[in-house]
Structure formats: C-alpha cells, structure tokens
mmCIF file with all atom_site columns, C-alpha atoms in Angstrom:
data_model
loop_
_atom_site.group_PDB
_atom_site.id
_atom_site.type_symbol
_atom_site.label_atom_id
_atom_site.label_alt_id
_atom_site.label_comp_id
_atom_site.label_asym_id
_atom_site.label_entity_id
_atom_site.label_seq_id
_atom_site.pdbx_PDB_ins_code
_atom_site.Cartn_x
_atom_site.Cartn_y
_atom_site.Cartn_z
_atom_site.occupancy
_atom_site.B_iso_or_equiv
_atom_site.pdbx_formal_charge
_atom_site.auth_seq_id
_atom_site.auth_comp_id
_atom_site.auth_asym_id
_atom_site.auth_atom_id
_atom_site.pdbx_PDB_model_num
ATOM 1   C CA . UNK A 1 1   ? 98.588  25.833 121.168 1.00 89.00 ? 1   UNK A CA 1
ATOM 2   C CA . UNK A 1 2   ? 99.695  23.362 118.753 1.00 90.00 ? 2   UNK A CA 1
ATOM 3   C CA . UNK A 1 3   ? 98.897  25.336 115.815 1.00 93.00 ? 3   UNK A CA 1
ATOM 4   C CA . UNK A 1 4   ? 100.488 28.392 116.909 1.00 94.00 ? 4   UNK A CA 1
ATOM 5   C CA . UNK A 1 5   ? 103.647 26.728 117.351 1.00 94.00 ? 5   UNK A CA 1
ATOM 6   C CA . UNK A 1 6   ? 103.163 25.081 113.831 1.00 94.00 ? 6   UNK A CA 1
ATOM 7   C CA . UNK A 1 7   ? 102.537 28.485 112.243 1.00 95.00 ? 7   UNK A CA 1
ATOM 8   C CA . UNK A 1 8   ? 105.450 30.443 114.280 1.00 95.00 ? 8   UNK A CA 1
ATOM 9   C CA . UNK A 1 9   ? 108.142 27.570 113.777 1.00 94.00 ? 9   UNK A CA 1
ATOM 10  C CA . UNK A 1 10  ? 106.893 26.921 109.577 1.00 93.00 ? 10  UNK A CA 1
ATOM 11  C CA . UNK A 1 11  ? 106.588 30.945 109.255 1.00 94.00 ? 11  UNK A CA 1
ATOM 12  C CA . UNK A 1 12  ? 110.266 31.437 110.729 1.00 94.00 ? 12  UNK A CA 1
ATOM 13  C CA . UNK A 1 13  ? 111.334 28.661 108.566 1.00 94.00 ? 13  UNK A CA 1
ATOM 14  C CA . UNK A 1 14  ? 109.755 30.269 105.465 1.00 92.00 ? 14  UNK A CA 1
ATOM 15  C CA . UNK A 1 15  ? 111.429 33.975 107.085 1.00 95.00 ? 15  UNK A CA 1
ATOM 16  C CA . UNK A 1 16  ? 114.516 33.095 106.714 1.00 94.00 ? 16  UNK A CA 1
ATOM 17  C CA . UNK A 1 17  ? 114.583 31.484 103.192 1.00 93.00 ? 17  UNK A CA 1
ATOM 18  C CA . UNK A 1 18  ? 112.950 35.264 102.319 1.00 94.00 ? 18  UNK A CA 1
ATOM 19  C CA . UNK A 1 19  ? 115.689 36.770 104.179 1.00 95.00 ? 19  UNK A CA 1
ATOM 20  C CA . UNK A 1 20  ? 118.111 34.475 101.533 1.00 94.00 ? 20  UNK A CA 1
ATOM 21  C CA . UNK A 1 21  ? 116.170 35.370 98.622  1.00 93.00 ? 21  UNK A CA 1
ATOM 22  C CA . UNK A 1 22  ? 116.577 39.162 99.532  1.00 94.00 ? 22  UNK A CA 1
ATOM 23  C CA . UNK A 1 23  ? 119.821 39.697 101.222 1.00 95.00 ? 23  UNK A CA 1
ATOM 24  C CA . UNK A 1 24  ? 121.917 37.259 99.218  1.00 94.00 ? 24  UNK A CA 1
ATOM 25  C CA . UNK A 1 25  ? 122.641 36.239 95.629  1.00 93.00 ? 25  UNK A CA 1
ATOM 26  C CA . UNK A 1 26  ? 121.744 32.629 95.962  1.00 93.00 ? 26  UNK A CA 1
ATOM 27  C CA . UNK A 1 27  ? 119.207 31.236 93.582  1.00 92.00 ? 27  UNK A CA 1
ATOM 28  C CA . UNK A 1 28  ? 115.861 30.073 95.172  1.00 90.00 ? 28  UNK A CA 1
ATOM 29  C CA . UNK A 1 29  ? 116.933 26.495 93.466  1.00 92.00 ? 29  UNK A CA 1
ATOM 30  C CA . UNK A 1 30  ? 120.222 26.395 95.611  1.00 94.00 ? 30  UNK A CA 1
ATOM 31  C CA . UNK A 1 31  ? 117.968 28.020 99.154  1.00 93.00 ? 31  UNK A CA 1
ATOM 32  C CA . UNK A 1 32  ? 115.820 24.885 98.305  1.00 92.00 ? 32  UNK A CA 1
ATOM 33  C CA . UNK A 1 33  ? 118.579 22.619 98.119  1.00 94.00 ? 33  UNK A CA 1
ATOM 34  C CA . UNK A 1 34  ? 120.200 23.315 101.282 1.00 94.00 ? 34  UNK A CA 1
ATOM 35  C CA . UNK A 1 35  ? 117.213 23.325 103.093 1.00 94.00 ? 35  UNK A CA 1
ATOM 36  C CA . UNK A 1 36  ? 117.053 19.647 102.074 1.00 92.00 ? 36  UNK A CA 1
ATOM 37  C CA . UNK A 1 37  ? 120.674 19.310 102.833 1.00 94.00 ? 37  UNK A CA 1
ATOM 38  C CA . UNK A 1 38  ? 120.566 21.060 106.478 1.00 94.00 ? 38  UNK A CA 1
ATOM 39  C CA . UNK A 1 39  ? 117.764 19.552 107.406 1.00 92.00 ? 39  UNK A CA 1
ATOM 40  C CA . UNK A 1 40  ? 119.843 15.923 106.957 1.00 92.00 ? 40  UNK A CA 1
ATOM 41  C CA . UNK A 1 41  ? 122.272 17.194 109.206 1.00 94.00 ? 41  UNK A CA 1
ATOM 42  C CA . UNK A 1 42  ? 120.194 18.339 111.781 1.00 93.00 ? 42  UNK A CA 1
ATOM 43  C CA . UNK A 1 43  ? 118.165 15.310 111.453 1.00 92.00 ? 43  UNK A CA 1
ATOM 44  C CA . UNK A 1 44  ? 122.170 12.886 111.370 1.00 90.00 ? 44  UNK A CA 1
ATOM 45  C CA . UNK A 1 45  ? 122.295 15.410 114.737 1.00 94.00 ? 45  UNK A CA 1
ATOM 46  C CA . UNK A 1 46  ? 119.900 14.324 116.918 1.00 92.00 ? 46  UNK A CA 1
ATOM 47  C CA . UNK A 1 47  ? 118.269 17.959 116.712 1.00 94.00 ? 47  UNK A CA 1
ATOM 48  C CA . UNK A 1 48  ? 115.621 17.836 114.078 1.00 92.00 ? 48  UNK A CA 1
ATOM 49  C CA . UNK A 1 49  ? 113.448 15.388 115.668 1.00 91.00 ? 49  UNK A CA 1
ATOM 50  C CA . UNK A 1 50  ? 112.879 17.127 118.967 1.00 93.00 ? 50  UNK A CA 1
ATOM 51  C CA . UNK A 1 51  ? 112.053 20.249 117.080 1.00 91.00 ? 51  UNK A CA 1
ATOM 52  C CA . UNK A 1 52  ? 109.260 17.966 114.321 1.00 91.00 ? 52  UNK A CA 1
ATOM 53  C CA . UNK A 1 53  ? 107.824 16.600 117.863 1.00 92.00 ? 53  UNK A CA 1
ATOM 54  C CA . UNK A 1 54  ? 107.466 20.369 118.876 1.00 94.00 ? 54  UNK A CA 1
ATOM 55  C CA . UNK A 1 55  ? 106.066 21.882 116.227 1.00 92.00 ? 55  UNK A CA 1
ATOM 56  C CA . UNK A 1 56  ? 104.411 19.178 113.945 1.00 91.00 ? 56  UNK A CA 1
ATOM 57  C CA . UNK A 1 57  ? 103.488 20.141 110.783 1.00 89.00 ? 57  UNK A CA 1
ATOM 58  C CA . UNK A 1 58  ? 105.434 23.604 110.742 1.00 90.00 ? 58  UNK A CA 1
ATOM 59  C CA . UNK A 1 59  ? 108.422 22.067 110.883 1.00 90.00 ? 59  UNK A CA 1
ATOM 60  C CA . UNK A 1 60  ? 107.757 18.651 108.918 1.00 88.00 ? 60  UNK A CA 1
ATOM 61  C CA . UNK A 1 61  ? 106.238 20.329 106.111 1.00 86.00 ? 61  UNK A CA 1
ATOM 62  C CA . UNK A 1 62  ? 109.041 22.631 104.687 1.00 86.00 ? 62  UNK A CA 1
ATOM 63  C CA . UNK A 1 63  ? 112.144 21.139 103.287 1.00 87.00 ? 63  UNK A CA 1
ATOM 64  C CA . UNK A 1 64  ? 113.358 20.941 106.040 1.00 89.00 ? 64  UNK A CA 1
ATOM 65  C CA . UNK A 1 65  ? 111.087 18.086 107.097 1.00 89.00 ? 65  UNK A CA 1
ATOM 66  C CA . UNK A 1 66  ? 112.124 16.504 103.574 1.00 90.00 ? 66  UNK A CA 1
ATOM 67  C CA . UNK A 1 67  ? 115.595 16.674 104.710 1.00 91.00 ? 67  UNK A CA 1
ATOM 68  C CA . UNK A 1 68  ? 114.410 15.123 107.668 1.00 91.00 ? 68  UNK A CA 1
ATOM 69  C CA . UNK A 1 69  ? 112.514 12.362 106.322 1.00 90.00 ? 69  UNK A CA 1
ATOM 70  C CA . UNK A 1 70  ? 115.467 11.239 104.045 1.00 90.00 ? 70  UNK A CA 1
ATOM 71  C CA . UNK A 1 71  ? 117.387 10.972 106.668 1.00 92.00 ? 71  UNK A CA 1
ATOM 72  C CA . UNK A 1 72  ? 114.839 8.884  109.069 1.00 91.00 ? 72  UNK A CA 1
ATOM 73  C CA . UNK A 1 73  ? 114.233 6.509  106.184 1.00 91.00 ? 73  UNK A CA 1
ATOM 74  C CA . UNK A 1 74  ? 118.319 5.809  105.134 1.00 91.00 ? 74  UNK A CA 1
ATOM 75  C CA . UNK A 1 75  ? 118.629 5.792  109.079 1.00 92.00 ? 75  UNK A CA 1
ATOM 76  C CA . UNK A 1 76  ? 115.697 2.928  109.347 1.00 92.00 ? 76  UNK A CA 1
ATOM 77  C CA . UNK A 1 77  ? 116.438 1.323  106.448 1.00 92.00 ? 77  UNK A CA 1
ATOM 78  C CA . UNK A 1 78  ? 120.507 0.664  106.878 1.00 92.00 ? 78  UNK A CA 1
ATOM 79  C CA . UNK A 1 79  ? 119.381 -0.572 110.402 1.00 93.00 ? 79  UNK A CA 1
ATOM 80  C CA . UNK A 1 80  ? 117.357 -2.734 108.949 1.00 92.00 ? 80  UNK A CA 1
ATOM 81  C CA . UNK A 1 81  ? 119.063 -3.812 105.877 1.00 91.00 ? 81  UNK A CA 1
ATOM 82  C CA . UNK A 1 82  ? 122.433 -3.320 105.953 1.00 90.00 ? 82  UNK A CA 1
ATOM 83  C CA . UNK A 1 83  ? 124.725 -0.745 103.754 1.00 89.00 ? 83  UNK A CA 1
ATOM 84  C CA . UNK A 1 84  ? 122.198 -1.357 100.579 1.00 86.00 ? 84  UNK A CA 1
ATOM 85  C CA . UNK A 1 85  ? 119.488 0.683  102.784 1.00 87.00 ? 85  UNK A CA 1
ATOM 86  C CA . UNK A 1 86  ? 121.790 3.869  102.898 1.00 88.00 ? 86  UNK A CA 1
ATOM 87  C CA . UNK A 1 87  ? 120.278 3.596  98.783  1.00 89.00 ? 87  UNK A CA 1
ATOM 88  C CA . UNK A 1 88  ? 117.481 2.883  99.096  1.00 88.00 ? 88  UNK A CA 1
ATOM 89  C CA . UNK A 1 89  ? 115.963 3.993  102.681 1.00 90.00 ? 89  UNK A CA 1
ATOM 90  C CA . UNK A 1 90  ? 115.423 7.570  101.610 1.00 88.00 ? 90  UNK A CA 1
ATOM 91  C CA . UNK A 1 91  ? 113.335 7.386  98.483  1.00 85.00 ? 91  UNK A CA 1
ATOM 92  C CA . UNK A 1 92  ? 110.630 4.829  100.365 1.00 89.00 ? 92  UNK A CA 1
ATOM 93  C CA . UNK A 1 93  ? 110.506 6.862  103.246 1.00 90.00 ? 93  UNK A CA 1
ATOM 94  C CA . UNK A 1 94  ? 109.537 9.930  100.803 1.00 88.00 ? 94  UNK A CA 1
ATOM 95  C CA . UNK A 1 95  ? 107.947 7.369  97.860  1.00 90.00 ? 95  UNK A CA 1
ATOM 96  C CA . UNK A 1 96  ? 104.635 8.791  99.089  1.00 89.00 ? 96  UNK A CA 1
ATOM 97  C CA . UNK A 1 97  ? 104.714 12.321 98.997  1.00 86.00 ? 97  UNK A CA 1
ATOM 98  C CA . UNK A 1 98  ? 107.093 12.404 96.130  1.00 88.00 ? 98  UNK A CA 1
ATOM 99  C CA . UNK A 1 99  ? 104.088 10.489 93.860  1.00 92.00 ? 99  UNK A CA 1
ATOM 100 C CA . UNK A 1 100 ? 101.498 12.762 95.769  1.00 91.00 ? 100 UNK A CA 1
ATOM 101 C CA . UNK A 1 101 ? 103.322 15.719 94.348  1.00 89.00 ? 101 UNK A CA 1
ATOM 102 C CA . UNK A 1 102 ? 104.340 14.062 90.315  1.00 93.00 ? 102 UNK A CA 1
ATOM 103 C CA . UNK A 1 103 ? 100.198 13.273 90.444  1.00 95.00 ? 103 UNK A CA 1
ATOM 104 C CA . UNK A 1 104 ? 99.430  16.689 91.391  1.00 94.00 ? 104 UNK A CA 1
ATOM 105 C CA . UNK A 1 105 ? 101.833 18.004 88.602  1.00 92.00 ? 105 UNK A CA 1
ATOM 106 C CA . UNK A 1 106 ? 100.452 15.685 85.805  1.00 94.00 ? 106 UNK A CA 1
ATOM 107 C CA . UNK A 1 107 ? 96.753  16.403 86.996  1.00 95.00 ? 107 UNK A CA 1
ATOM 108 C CA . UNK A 1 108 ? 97.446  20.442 87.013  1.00 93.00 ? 108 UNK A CA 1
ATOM 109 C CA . UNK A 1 109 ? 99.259  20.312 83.492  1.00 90.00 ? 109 UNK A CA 1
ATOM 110 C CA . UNK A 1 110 ? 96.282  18.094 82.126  1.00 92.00 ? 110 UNK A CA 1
ATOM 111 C CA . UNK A 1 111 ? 93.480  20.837 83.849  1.00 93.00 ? 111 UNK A CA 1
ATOM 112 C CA . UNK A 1 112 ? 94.845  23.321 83.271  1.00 90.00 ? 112 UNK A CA 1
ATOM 113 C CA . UNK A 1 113 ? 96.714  25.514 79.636  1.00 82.00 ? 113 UNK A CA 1
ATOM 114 C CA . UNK A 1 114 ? 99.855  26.781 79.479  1.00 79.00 ? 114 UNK A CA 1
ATOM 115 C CA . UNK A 1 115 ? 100.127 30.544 78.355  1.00 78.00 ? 115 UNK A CA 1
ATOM 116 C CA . UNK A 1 116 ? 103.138 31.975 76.191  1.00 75.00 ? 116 UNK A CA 1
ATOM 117 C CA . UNK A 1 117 ? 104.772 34.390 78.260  1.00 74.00 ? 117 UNK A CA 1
ATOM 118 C CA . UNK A 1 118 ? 105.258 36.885 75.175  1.00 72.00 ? 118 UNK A CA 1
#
C-alpha cells in the first residue's frame, strides 16, 4: 500500500504544478521555486513531516521534499550550532543529492552531443 500512496501523493504533487503550467502565466522556473519555498513553510509548520512519513518517496522526492530537507537541515543544524547553522544547515543536509545531480549533469554533457536547435 505504500507505493500507492507514494504514486497518488507524488502524482497529485506533479498535478497541480501541470495545473500551474496550464491555467496560469507563471514560468515553470518560478512553479519550481515555490515549490521549494512552500515546502519550507510547511516543513517551519509542523505539516510536511507527517505527510513525508505518509507517503515516503512521493512526497520526499518532488521539490517539495527539497523544501523540506532545507528546512530539516537549518532546523538541525541551528540546534546544534547556534545562529551560524541557519547558513550552513541547509546545503549539508542537501550536499548529497545536490552533487548526485551536478555528477549526473557533467556525466550526461560528457556522453552525450549537443544538437543546434536550427
């Protein structure tokens, strides 16, 4: 049941960034960027985790788990550290799939050739 619950809670996630796209003039760069930037706030709420717990990877994977993460690892590290963690936390809480994804890019643009679009 797990993974239906993944794939309904990531597909509604990824529904309503479509519904953005289509229904609005927002730019896909500025959907993207408040997905980050709500899922901080629902994380700073107290509401993000209980839904992560819920539906695992369908909700950790989209930005919305970024968002989330970010805010775990400022959260962590300004308990932890003091006001100098609220710089810090974030990007070592993410340092890992933020190099997973700069290695994938370098990898794919090595791989593979780029095409002129004319």
């Amino acid at each position: 049941m797990q993974f239906v619950w993944a794939f309904l809670v990531g597909g509604a996630i990824c529904a309503i960034g479509q519904v953005f796209i289509d229904l609005t003039n927002l730019t896909p760069a500025r959907i993207l960027a408040g997905y980050v930037v709500t899922g901080v706030i629902l994380s700073a709420l107290g509401w993000y985790e209980p839904l992560a717990k819920f539906a695992g990877a369908g909700a950790t994977v989209p930005l919305l788990g970024f968002g989330h993460l970010l805010a775990k690892g400022v959260a962590q590290a300004v308990a932890e550290q003091g006001l100098l963690g609220c710089l810090t936390g974030g990007l070592t809480a993410a340092a890992g799939g933020i190099t997973a994804s700069l290695v994938c890019g370098v990898i794919a643009a090595i791989v593979f050739k780029s095409k002129d679009p004319n």
